[in-house]
Amino acid sequence: VRSVHVLAATVIVGGGALMWALALGRPGMGPAALARACERYEWMFWGSLALVVATGIGNLGAFGDGLPGPQTAWGQTLQIKVGLVVVLMLASAVRTFMVARLTDGGGDTTGMALRNLYALTALLGVAILGAAELLAHG
Amino acid sequence: MAEHTVRPRGTTLIAFALGVLHTVTLLVALGWLAYRGGGLGNALAGIGTAVGLAIFVGLWGVIGVFTLRAVRGLDFASVTPGRVFERGAIWGGFNGMAFAAPLLLFILVAGVVNATREGPAAVATTAAVLVFYVGAGTAVSFALGAMVGVIFGLLDNALLAVSRMIGPTRAEAGEQPVEGAREVEASDA
């Protein structure tokens, strides 16, 4: 369960960073190919997010009665992590609406807004990984 | 009738994304409430990994199907907030019924089976009473589902508004109408 959790998180963060890089420079990549990559990333992102949440809940279940409370430092870090996941999810829904709207009509996916949303995805992903590191190793 | 233009790829992607968004939002909200109340660890430990994953997949599947149905035929470049609320309320209501249906059916069947021990008259009386309660339960589950659907409609409208505000419109992006798009009858809603 933990391996799937980490792998799915890698797809979200790594994919977000890759899309950010592609939207910035798109070396040797035409707008149509970039649009297809954007669309594919959206599918992978939401599938991976579902896996991350399902396995994340499983990880919490492994604590059982020993799950530290919300007032402890661990509990507060957990709530910050979940809060960041919610922000990532909401920002990503905005991004998906934009990608779906643009790719459907063959529009340009290299706009500033989309580029910034990929940057936000990657940066929020890194922040969530930092919180996860704190939860796992203190 | 731009609102009814089907854009298969975009609509399916949005349905998939919103299905995950709604499922995760529901689970995070319920999980957070349970965590603050101190009962999350116990509840999760009692469920176990396999059952927990099965519950998640089931929840995701049902919400996903009704989300797909709710967004079918909508053009997210031009859909109005009222239309999103309307679809959210209707299909959220059906979603609520789908969650309650197995439980209500189980109560009905178990009640009637138990009553068979007491004779045909008891079966008829029990069935009549249970059908009334199951009907009431179905109506309540529809109302609750519709309420949740409206809340998610509010969330979806807000996210859609932000995406329209910060992103280019189709016209600005120089997009052409989608080839092969078809019109859906209004009754499809």
Coordinates of C-alpha atoms in Angstrom, one line a residue:
Chain A
V1 CA 0.0 0.0 0.0
R2 CA 2.8 2.4 0.9
S3 CA 4.7 1.6 -2.4
V4 CA 1.5 2.4 -4.4
H5 CA 1.1 5.6 -2.4
V6 CA 4.6 6.8 -3.1
L7 CA 4.5 5.8 -6.8
A8 CA 1.2 7.6 -7.4
A9 CA 2.6 10.7 -5.6
T10 CA 5.6 10.5 -7.9
V11 CA 3.4 10.6 -11.0
I12 CA 1.6 13.7 -9.6
V13 CA 4.7 15.7 -8.7
G14 CA 7.1 14.4 -11.4
G15 CA 4.4 14.8 -14.1
G16 CA 3.5 18.3 -12.9
A17 CA 7.2 19.3 -13.0
L18 CA 7.5 17.8 -16.5
M19 CA 4.5 19.6 -17.8
W20 CA 5.7 22.8 -16.3
A21 CA 9.0 22.4 -18.1
L22 CA 7.3 21.4 -21.4
A23 CA 5.0 24.4 -21.2
L24 CA 8.0 26.7 -20.6
G25 CA 10.2 25.5 -23.4
R26 CA 8.5 22.6 -25.3
P27 CA 11.7 21.5 -27.0
G28 CA 10.9 20.0 -30.4
M29 CA 7.3 19.7 -29.5
G30 CA 4.5 21.3 -31.5
P31 CA 1.3 22.8 -29.9
A32 CA -0.8 19.8 -30.9
A33 CA 1.6 17.3 -29.2
L34 CA 1.8 19.5 -26.1
A35 CA -2.0 19.7 -26.0
R36 CA -2.1 15.9 -26.1
A37 CA 0.5 15.6 -23.3
C38 CA -1.5 18.1 -21.2
E39 CA -4.7 16.0 -21.6
R40 CA -2.9 12.7 -20.8
Y41 CA -1.3 14.2 -17.7
E42 CA -4.8 15.3 -16.5
W43 CA -6.0 11.6 -16.8
M44 CA -2.9 10.4 -14.9
F45 CA -3.1 13.1 -12.3
W46 CA -6.7 12.3 -11.3
G47 CA -6.2 8.6 -11.4
S48 CA -3.0 9.0 -9.3
L49 CA -4.8 11.3 -6.8
A50 CA -7.5 8.7 -6.3
L51 CA -4.8 6.1 -5.6
V52 CA -2.9 8.5 -3.2
V53 CA -6.0 9.2 -1.2
A54 CA -7.2 5.5 -1.1
T55 CA -3.8 4.3 0.0
G56 CA -3.3 7.3 2.3
I57 CA -6.4 6.4 4.2
G58 CA -5.1 2.8 4.3
N59 CA -1.8 4.1 5.8
L60 CA -3.7 5.9 8.5
G61 CA -5.7 2.8 9.2
A62 CA -2.5 0.9 9.9
F63 CA -2.0 3.1 13.0
G64 CA -5.3 1.9 14.5
D65 CA -5.8 3.1 18.1
G66 CA -2.2 4.4 18.0
L67 CA -3.1 7.2 15.6
P68 CA -1.7 10.4 17.1
G69 CA -4.4 13.0 17.9
P70 CA -5.1 16.3 16.1
Q71 CA -3.5 18.3 18.9
T72 CA -0.1 16.6 18.6
A73 CA 2.7 17.9 16.4
W74 CA 2.3 14.9 14.1
G75 CA -1.5 15.5 14.0
Q76 CA -1.0 19.1 13.1
T77 CA 1.5 18.2 10.3
L78 CA -1.1 15.7 9.0
Q79 CA -3.8 18.3 8.9
I80 CA -1.4 20.7 7.1
K81 CA -0.6 17.9 4.6
V82 CA -4.3 17.2 4.0
G83 CA -5.0 20.9 3.6
L84 CA -2.3 21.2 1.0
V85 CA -3.8 18.2 -0.8
V86 CA -7.2 19.9 -0.9
V87 CA -5.6 23.1 -2.3
L88 CA -3.7 21.0 -4.9
M89 CA -7.0 19.3 -5.8
L90 CA -8.9 22.5 -6.2
A91 CA -6.2 24.2 -8.3
S92 CA -6.0 21.1 -10.4
A93 CA -9.7 21.1 -11.1
V94 CA -9.3 24.7 -12.4
R95 CA -6.4 23.4 -14.6
T96 CA -8.4 20.5 -15.9
F97 CA -11.3 22.7 -16.8
M98 CA -8.9 24.9 -18.7
V99 CA -7.1 21.9 -20.5
A100 CA -10.4 20.3 -21.4
R101 CA -11.7 23.6 -22.8
L102 CA -8.6 24.3 -24.8
T103 CA -7.7 20.8 -26.1
D104 CA -11.2 20.1 -27.2
G105 CA -11.1 22.9 -29.8
G106 CA -7.4 22.4 -30.6
G107 CA -6.5 25.6 -28.7
D108 CA -3.1 26.7 -27.5
T109 CA -2.1 25.1 -24.2
T110 CA 1.1 27.2 -23.9
G111 CA -0.7 30.2 -22.2
M112 CA 0.7 31.8 -19.1
A113 CA -2.2 30.7 -16.9
L114 CA -1.8 27.0 -17.6
R115 CA 2.0 27.3 -17.3
N116 CA 1.5 28.8 -13.8
L117 CA -1.0 26.2 -12.8
Y118 CA 1.6 23.4 -13.7
A119 CA 4.1 25.3 -11.6
L120 CA 1.7 25.5 -8.8
T121 CA 1.0 21.7 -9.1
A122 CA 4.7 20.9 -9.0
L123 CA 5.4 23.3 -6.0
L124 CA 2.4 22.1 -4.0
G125 CA 3.4 18.6 -4.7
V126 CA 6.9 19.2 -3.3
A127 CA 5.4 20.9 -0.2
I128 CA 3.2 17.9 0.3
L129 CA 6.2 15.6 -0.1
G130 CA 8.0 17.7 2.6
A131 CA 5.0 17.2 5.0
A132 CA 5.0 13.5 4.2
E133 CA 8.7 13.3 5.0
L134 CA 8.1 15.0 8.4
L135 CA 5.2 12.6 9.1
A136 CA 7.3 9.5 8.2
H137 CA 10.6 10.4 9.8
G138 CA 9.9 13.3 12.2
Chain B
M1 CA -28.0 25.6 -27.8
A2 CA -24.2 25.7 -27.3
E3 CA -24.8 24.3 -23.8
H4 CA -25.9 21.0 -25.3
T5 CA -23.0 20.5 -27.6
V6 CA -21.2 17.3 -26.7
R7 CA -17.5 17.4 -26.7
P8 CA -16.7 13.8 -25.9
R9 CA -13.0 14.0 -24.9
G10 CA -13.3 17.1 -22.8
T11 CA -16.5 16.0 -21.1
T12 CA -15.2 12.6 -20.3
L13 CA -12.1 14.1 -18.8
I14 CA -14.0 16.6 -16.7
A15 CA -16.4 13.9 -15.5
F16 CA -13.5 11.7 -14.5
A17 CA -11.8 14.6 -12.7
L18 CA -15.0 15.8 -11.0
G19 CA -15.8 12.2 -9.9
V20 CA -12.4 12.0 -8.2
L21 CA -12.8 15.5 -6.8
H22 CA -16.2 14.8 -5.3
T23 CA -15.2 11.4 -3.9
V24 CA -12.0 12.7 -2.3
T25 CA -13.7 15.9 -1.0
L26 CA -16.5 13.8 0.7
L27 CA -13.9 11.4 2.2
V28 CA -11.6 14.2 3.4
A29 CA -14.5 16.0 5.0
L30 CA -15.8 12.9 6.8
G31 CA -12.3 11.8 7.7
W32 CA -11.4 15.2 9.1
L33 CA -14.6 15.3 11.2
A34 CA -13.8 11.8 12.5
Y35 CA -10.2 12.7 13.2
R36 CA -11.2 15.8 15.2
G37 CA -13.7 13.7 17.1
G38 CA -11.0 11.1 17.9
G39 CA -12.7 8.2 16.2
L40 CA -10.8 7.9 12.9
G41 CA -8.1 5.4 14.0
N42 CA -10.6 3.0 15.5
A43 CA -12.9 3.2 12.5
L44 CA -10.1 2.6 10.0
A45 CA -8.5 -0.2 12.0
G46 CA -11.9 -1.9 12.2
I47 CA -12.4 -1.7 8.5
G48 CA -9.1 -3.2 7.3
T49 CA -7.1 -2.5 4.1
A50 CA -8.9 -4.7 1.6
V51 CA -12.4 -3.7 2.7
G52 CA -11.3 0.0 2.9
L53 CA -10.1 -0.1 -0.6
A54 CA -13.3 -1.8 -1.8
I55 CA -15.4 0.9 -0.1
F56 CA -13.3 3.6 -1.8
V57 CA -13.6 2.0 -5.2
G58 CA -17.3 1.4 -4.7
L59 CA -17.9 5.0 -3.6
W60 CA -15.7 6.3 -6.5
G61 CA -17.5 4.1 -9.0
V62 CA -21.0 5.2 -8.0
I63 CA -20.1 8.9 -7.7
G64 CA -18.2 8.7 -11.0
V65 CA -21.1 7.1 -12.9
F66 CA -23.5 9.8 -11.6
T67 CA -21.0 12.6 -12.2
L68 CA -20.6 11.4 -15.8
R69 CA -24.3 11.4 -16.2
A70 CA -24.6 14.9 -14.7
V71 CA -22.0 16.5 -17.0
R72 CA -23.1 14.6 -20.1
G73 CA -23.9 17.0 -22.9
L74 CA -22.7 20.1 -21.1
D75 CA -20.3 22.5 -22.8
F76 CA -18.1 23.8 -20.0
A77 CA -17.0 26.8 -22.1
S78 CA -20.5 28.2 -22.0
V79 CA -22.6 26.4 -19.4
T80 CA -24.5 28.6 -16.9
P81 CA -24.2 28.2 -13.1
G82 CA -27.9 27.5 -12.9
R83 CA -27.6 24.5 -15.2
V84 CA -24.7 23.1 -13.1
F85 CA -26.8 23.4 -9.9
E86 CA -29.8 21.8 -11.6
R87 CA -27.8 18.9 -12.9
G88 CA -26.0 18.6 -9.5
A89 CA -29.3 18.5 -7.6
I90 CA -31.0 15.9 -9.9
W91 CA -28.1 13.5 -10.3
G92 CA -26.9 14.1 -6.7
G93 CA -30.4 13.0 -5.7
F94 CA -30.2 9.8 -7.8
N95 CA -26.6 9.2 -6.4
G96 CA -28.0 9.4 -2.9
M97 CA -30.7 6.9 -3.8
A98 CA -28.1 4.6 -5.2
F99 CA -26.2 4.6 -1.9
A100 CA -29.3 3.9 0.1
A101 CA -30.9 1.4 -2.2
P102 CA -28.9 -1.7 -1.2
L103 CA -29.6 -1.0 2.5
L104 CA -33.3 -0.3 1.9
L105 CA -33.7 -3.4 -0.2
F106 CA -32.0 -5.5 2.4
I107 CA -34.3 -4.1 5.1
L108 CA -37.4 -4.9 3.0
V109 CA -36.3 -8.4 2.0
A110 CA -35.1 -9.3 5.6
G111 CA -38.3 -8.0 7.1
V112 CA -40.6 -9.9 4.7
V113 CA -38.5 -13.1 5.1
N114 CA -38.7 -12.9 8.9
A115 CA -42.5 -12.3 8.7
T116 CA -43.0 -15.6 6.7
R117 CA -42.6 -17.5 10.0
E118 CA -45.7 -15.8 11.4
G119 CA -48.0 -16.6 8.4
P120 CA -49.3 -14.8 5.3
A121 CA -51.2 -12.1 7.1
A122 CA -48.0 -11.0 8.9
V123 CA -46.2 -11.0 5.6
A124 CA -48.8 -8.7 4.0
T125 CA -48.8 -6.3 7.0
T126 CA -45.0 -6.2 7.3
A127 CA -44.6 -5.7 3.6
A128 CA -47.0 -2.8 3.6
V129 CA -45.3 -1.1 6.5
L130 CA -41.8 -1.7 5.1
V131 CA -42.8 -0.5 1.7
F132 CA -44.0 2.8 3.3
Y133 CA -40.7 3.2 5.2
V134 CA -38.6 2.2 2.2
G135 CA -40.4 4.8 0.2
A136 CA -39.8 7.4 2.8
G137 CA -36.2 6.3 3.0
T138 CA -35.8 6.6 -0.7
A139 CA -37.3 10.2 -0.7
V140 CA -35.0 11.2 2.2
S141 CA -31.9 9.7 0.5
F142 CA -32.8 11.6 -2.7
A143 CA -33.2 14.9 -0.8
L144 CA -29.8 14.3 1.0
G145 CA -28.1 13.4 -2.2
A146 CA -29.6 16.5 -3.9
M147 CA -28.3 18.7 -1.1
V148 CA -24.8 17.3 -1.5
G149 CA -25.1 17.6 -5.2
V150 CA -26.0 21.3 -4.9
I151 CA -23.0 21.8 -2.6
F152 CA -20.7 20.2 -5.1
G153 CA -22.4 22.3 -7.8
L154 CA -21.4 25.3 -5.9
L155 CA -17.8 24.1 -5.7
D156 CA -17.8 23.2 -9.4
N157 CA -19.2 26.5 -10.4
A158 CA -16.6 28.4 -8.4
L159 CA -13.8 26.4 -9.9
L160 CA -15.2 26.8 -13.4
A161 CA -15.5 30.5 -12.8
V162 CA -11.9 30.8 -11.8
S163 CA -10.7 28.8 -14.8
R164 CA -12.7 31.1 -17.1
M165 CA -11.4 34.2 -15.3
I166 CA -7.7 33.3 -15.5
G167 CA -7.7 31.3 -18.7
P168 CA -8.2 32.3 -22.3
T169 CA -11.6 31.8 -23.8
R170 CA -12.0 29.7 -26.9
A171 CA -12.3 32.8 -29.1
E172 CA -9.1 34.3 -27.6
A173 CA -7.3 31.0 -28.1
G174 CA -8.4 31.0 -31.7
E175 CA -10.2 27.7 -31.4
Q176 CA -12.4 26.2 -34.0
P177 CA -15.7 24.4 -33.3
V178 CA -15.2 20.7 -32.6
E179 CA -15.6 18.5 -35.5
G180 CA -18.1 15.7 -35.0
A181 CA -19.8 17.4 -32.1
R182 CA -23.5 16.5 -31.9
E183 CA -26.5 18.2 -30.4
V184 CA -28.2 16.5 -27.5
E185 CA -31.9 16.8 -27.0
A186 CA -33.0 19.0 -24.1
S187 CA -34.7 15.9 -22.6
D188 CA -31.3 14.3 -22.2
A189 CA -30.8 16.4 -19.1

